Amino acid sequence: MGITLYKWDKLKDGYNDGGGLSLWMRTADLVKIGELLLKNGKYKDQQIVSEKWVTELFNIENKLKASWGLKGSLHGYCWYQAKYKNEIVNYAMGYGGQYIFVFPNLDAVIAVNHNHDTAEGIEQSTLFFEKYLPLLYDTIIN
């Protein structure tokens, strides 16, 4: 997929850390991840991830209610699902406002990187949801 510039911390056992502030990617590469999932695991006509896995990733039956993120969000397999302005959105969320939003019915992906090196990460995320996500969403539907 051409993702070459990233930082992903490893744990003492040699595996990459799946939580916290352990993964950093460029916004353009976050878009590639979103497009991969939007296209059911295909990237440039090559199946990178099985379509069955993507279906399971976004299957609502594999998710539980989340008390954070967009209102009414469900969470499972490190991805969230909610309705945003009557559209289903699947999204990944990192500390301080790192996001990948996948709108399957709109054939659209929005990726965002904020400063994660801040003590105000929750406030920064809240501001994004309230002020900037509506602007980005309006751009993709117009």
mmCIF file of C-alpha atoms in Angstrom:
data_model
loop_
_atom_site.group_PDB
_atom_site.id
_atom_site.type_symbol
_atom_site.label_atom_id
_atom_site.label_comp_id
_atom_site.label_asym_id
_atom_site.label_seq_id
_atom_site.Cartn_x
_atom_site.Cartn_y
_atom_site.Cartn_z
ATOM 1 C CA MET A 1 0.000 0.000 0.000
ATOM 2 C CA GLY A 2 3.050 2.222 0.019
ATOM 3 C CA ILE A 3 2.857 3.048 3.719
ATOM 4 C CA THR A 4 6.495 3.609 4.593
ATOM 5 C CA LEU A 5 6.549 6.521 7.024
ATOM 6 C CA TYR A 6 5.121 5.422 10.370
ATOM 7 C CA LYS A 7 6.034 4.810 13.989
ATOM 8 C CA TRP A 8 4.688 1.736 15.770
ATOM 9 C CA ASP A 9 6.065 0.863 19.184
ATOM 10 C CA LYS A 10 6.871 -2.719 20.091
ATOM 11 C CA LEU A 11 6.192 -4.350 23.413
ATOM 12 C CA LYS A 12 8.803 -6.306 25.385
ATOM 13 C CA ASP A 13 7.526 -9.543 23.811
ATOM 14 C CA GLY A 14 8.305 -8.196 20.320
ATOM 15 C CA TYR A 15 4.707 -7.629 19.235
ATOM 16 C CA ASN A 16 3.498 -4.207 18.138
ATOM 17 C CA ASP A 17 1.516 -2.312 20.760
ATOM 18 C CA GLY A 18 -2.162 -2.100 19.877
ATOM 19 C CA GLY A 19 -3.160 0.687 22.242
ATOM 20 C CA GLY A 20 -2.295 4.006 23.701
ATOM 21 C CA LEU A 21 -0.059 6.336 21.727
ATOM 22 C CA SER A 22 1.910 3.554 20.075
ATOM 23 C CA LEU A 23 1.020 4.048 16.390
ATOM 24 C CA TRP A 24 1.603 7.134 14.270
ATOM 25 C CA MET A 25 0.844 7.414 10.538
ATOM 26 C CA ARG A 26 0.518 10.233 8.027
ATOM 27 C CA THR A 27 -3.018 11.377 7.246
ATOM 28 C CA ALA A 28 -2.677 10.248 3.607
ATOM 29 C CA ASP A 29 -1.871 6.739 4.859
ATOM 30 C CA LEU A 30 -4.854 6.756 7.211
ATOM 31 C CA VAL A 31 -6.964 7.453 4.114
ATOM 32 C CA LYS A 32 -5.449 4.356 2.469
ATOM 33 C CA ILE A 33 -6.556 2.218 5.425
ATOM 34 C CA GLY A 34 -10.058 3.695 5.185
ATOM 35 C CA GLU A 35 -10.210 3.086 1.429
ATOM 36 C CA LEU A 36 -9.016 -0.491 1.914
ATOM 37 C CA LEU A 37 -11.949 -1.129 4.237
ATOM 38 C CA LEU A 38 -14.391 0.838 2.072
ATOM 39 C CA LYS A 39 -13.452 -1.451 -0.834
ATOM 40 C CA ASN A 40 -13.943 -4.633 1.239
ATOM 41 C CA GLY A 41 -10.247 -5.357 1.671
ATOM 42 C CA LYS A 42 -9.066 -4.411 -1.817
ATOM 43 C CA TYR A 43 -6.360 -1.897 -2.589
ATOM 44 C CA LYS A 44 -5.673 -1.049 -6.247
ATOM 45 C CA ASP A 45 -7.645 -4.140 -7.343
ATOM 46 C CA GLN A 46 -5.578 -6.442 -5.114
ATOM 47 C CA GLN A 47 -7.250 -8.267 -2.211
ATOM 48 C CA ILE A 48 -5.053 -7.321 0.791
ATOM 49 C CA VAL A 49 -7.470 -8.322 3.560
ATOM 50 C CA SER A 50 -10.201 -10.926 3.159
ATOM 51 C CA GLU A 51 -13.646 -9.568 2.382
ATOM 52 C CA LYS A 52 -15.028 -11.919 5.048
ATOM 53 C CA TRP A 53 -12.833 -10.252 7.697
ATOM 54 C CA VAL A 54 -13.971 -6.745 6.678
ATOM 55 C CA THR A 55 -17.594 -7.919 6.869
ATOM 56 C CA GLU A 56 -16.984 -9.256 10.392
ATOM 57 C CA LEU A 57 -15.133 -6.084 11.384
ATOM 58 C CA PHE A 58 -18.179 -3.961 10.573
ATOM 59 C CA ASN A 59 -20.846 -6.496 11.640
ATOM 60 C CA ILE A 60 -23.048 -4.774 14.224
ATOM 61 C CA GLU A 61 -23.491 -8.096 16.057
ATOM 62 C CA ASN A 62 -19.777 -7.995 16.960
ATOM 63 C CA LYS A 63 -20.049 -4.638 18.715
ATOM 64 C CA LEU A 64 -21.033 -3.406 22.178
ATOM 65 C CA LYS A 65 -22.285 0.003 23.311
ATOM 66 C CA ALA A 66 -19.513 2.548 23.779
ATOM 67 C CA SER A 67 -19.714 5.462 26.183
ATOM 68 C CA TRP A 68 -17.370 7.650 24.115
ATOM 69 C CA GLY A 69 -17.022 8.782 20.520
ATOM 70 C CA LEU A 70 -20.033 9.774 18.452
ATOM 71 C CA LYS A 71 -23.358 9.527 20.296
ATOM 72 C CA GLY A 72 -24.847 6.056 20.114
ATOM 73 C CA SER A 73 -21.577 4.425 19.062
ATOM 74 C CA LEU A 74 -20.969 0.710 19.181
ATOM 75 C CA HIS A 75 -17.438 -0.702 19.492
ATOM 76 C CA GLY A 76 -15.757 -3.963 18.550
ATOM 77 C CA TYR A 77 -12.503 -5.126 16.959
ATOM 78 C CA CYS A 78 -11.044 -1.642 17.651
ATOM 79 C CA TRP A 79 -13.581 0.010 15.316
ATOM 80 C CA TYR A 80 -16.671 2.018 16.138
ATOM 81 C CA GLN A 81 -19.990 2.252 14.339
ATOM 82 C CA ALA A 82 -22.650 4.935 14.664
ATOM 83 C CA LYS A 83 -25.206 6.874 12.688
ATOM 84 C CA TYR A 84 -24.088 10.358 11.770
ATOM 85 C CA LYS A 85 -26.689 12.594 10.127
ATOM 86 C CA ASN A 86 -28.642 9.432 9.206
ATOM 87 C CA GLU A 87 -25.614 7.793 7.551
ATOM 88 C CA ILE A 88 -23.843 4.727 8.900
ATOM 89 C CA VAL A 89 -20.233 5.528 9.722
ATOM 90 C CA ASN A 90 -17.509 3.103 10.762
ATOM 91 C CA TYR A 91 -14.583 4.804 12.404
ATOM 92 C CA ALA A 92 -11.288 4.302 14.178
ATOM 93 C CA MET A 93 -10.400 6.732 16.927
ATOM 94 C CA GLY A 94 -7.075 7.535 18.530
ATOM 95 C CA TYR A 95 -6.142 9.761 21.438
ATOM 96 C CA GLY A 96 -6.563 13.472 20.903
ATOM 97 C CA GLY A 97 -8.386 13.236 17.601
ATOM 98 C CA GLN A 98 -6.740 10.772 15.253
ATOM 99 C CA TYR A 99 -9.623 9.437 13.130
ATOM 100 C CA ILE A 100 -10.525 7.358 10.119
ATOM 101 C CA PHE A 101 -14.209 7.728 9.163
ATOM 102 C CA VAL A 102 -15.621 5.326 6.566
ATOM 103 C CA PHE A 103 -19.044 6.232 5.137
ATOM 104 C CA PRO A 104 -19.965 3.153 3.057
ATOM 105 C CA ASN A 105 -23.204 4.541 1.584
ATOM 106 C CA LEU A 106 -21.417 7.721 0.485
ATOM 107 C CA ASP A 107 -18.319 5.877 -0.809
ATOM 108 C CA ALA A 108 -16.254 8.311 1.248
ATOM 109 C CA VAL A 109 -13.381 8.340 3.736
ATOM 110 C CA ILE A 110 -12.346 11.166 6.049
ATOM 111 C CA ALA A 111 -9.022 10.948 7.893
ATOM 112 C CA VAL A 112 -7.813 13.390 10.527
ATOM 113 C CA ASN A 113 -4.626 13.824 12.541
ATOM 114 C CA HIS A 114 -4.503 16.118 15.556
ATOM 115 C CA ASN A 115 -1.779 16.793 18.076
ATOM 116 C CA HIS A 116 -1.780 13.708 20.293
ATOM 117 C CA ASP A 117 1.020 15.057 22.487
ATOM 118 C CA THR A 118 -1.385 17.033 24.644
ATOM 119 C CA ALA A 119 -3.092 16.755 28.002
ATOM 120 C CA GLU A 120 -6.259 18.206 26.392
ATOM 121 C CA GLY A 121 -6.874 15.232 24.073
ATOM 122 C CA ILE A 122 -10.454 14.641 25.208
ATOM 123 C CA GLU A 123 -11.366 18.318 24.847
ATOM 124 C CA GLN A 124 -9.661 18.390 21.443
ATOM 125 C CA SER A 125 -11.716 15.381 20.306
ATOM 126 C CA THR A 126 -14.961 16.905 21.586
ATOM 127 C CA LEU A 127 -14.273 20.145 19.712
ATOM 128 C CA PHE A 128 -13.597 18.167 16.536
ATOM 129 C CA PHE A 129 -16.897 16.249 16.804
ATOM 130 C CA GLU A 130 -18.882 19.424 17.497
ATOM 131 C CA LYS A 131 -17.243 21.910 15.135
ATOM 132 C CA TYR A 132 -15.125 20.313 12.415
ATOM 133 C CA LEU A 133 -16.721 16.953 11.609
ATOM 134 C CA PRO A 134 -19.947 18.689 10.480
ATOM 135 C CA LEU A 135 -17.920 20.867 8.094
ATOM 136 C CA LEU A 136 -16.038 17.900 6.632
ATOM 137 C CA TYR A 137 -19.217 15.856 6.315
ATOM 138 C CA ASP A 138 -21.012 18.688 4.502
ATOM 139 C CA THR A 139 -18.088 18.843 2.068
ATOM 140 C CA ILE A 140 -18.428 15.177 1.069
ATOM 141 C CA ILE A 141 -22.202 15.285 0.571
ATOM 142 C CA ASN A 142 -22.194 18.483 -1.510
#
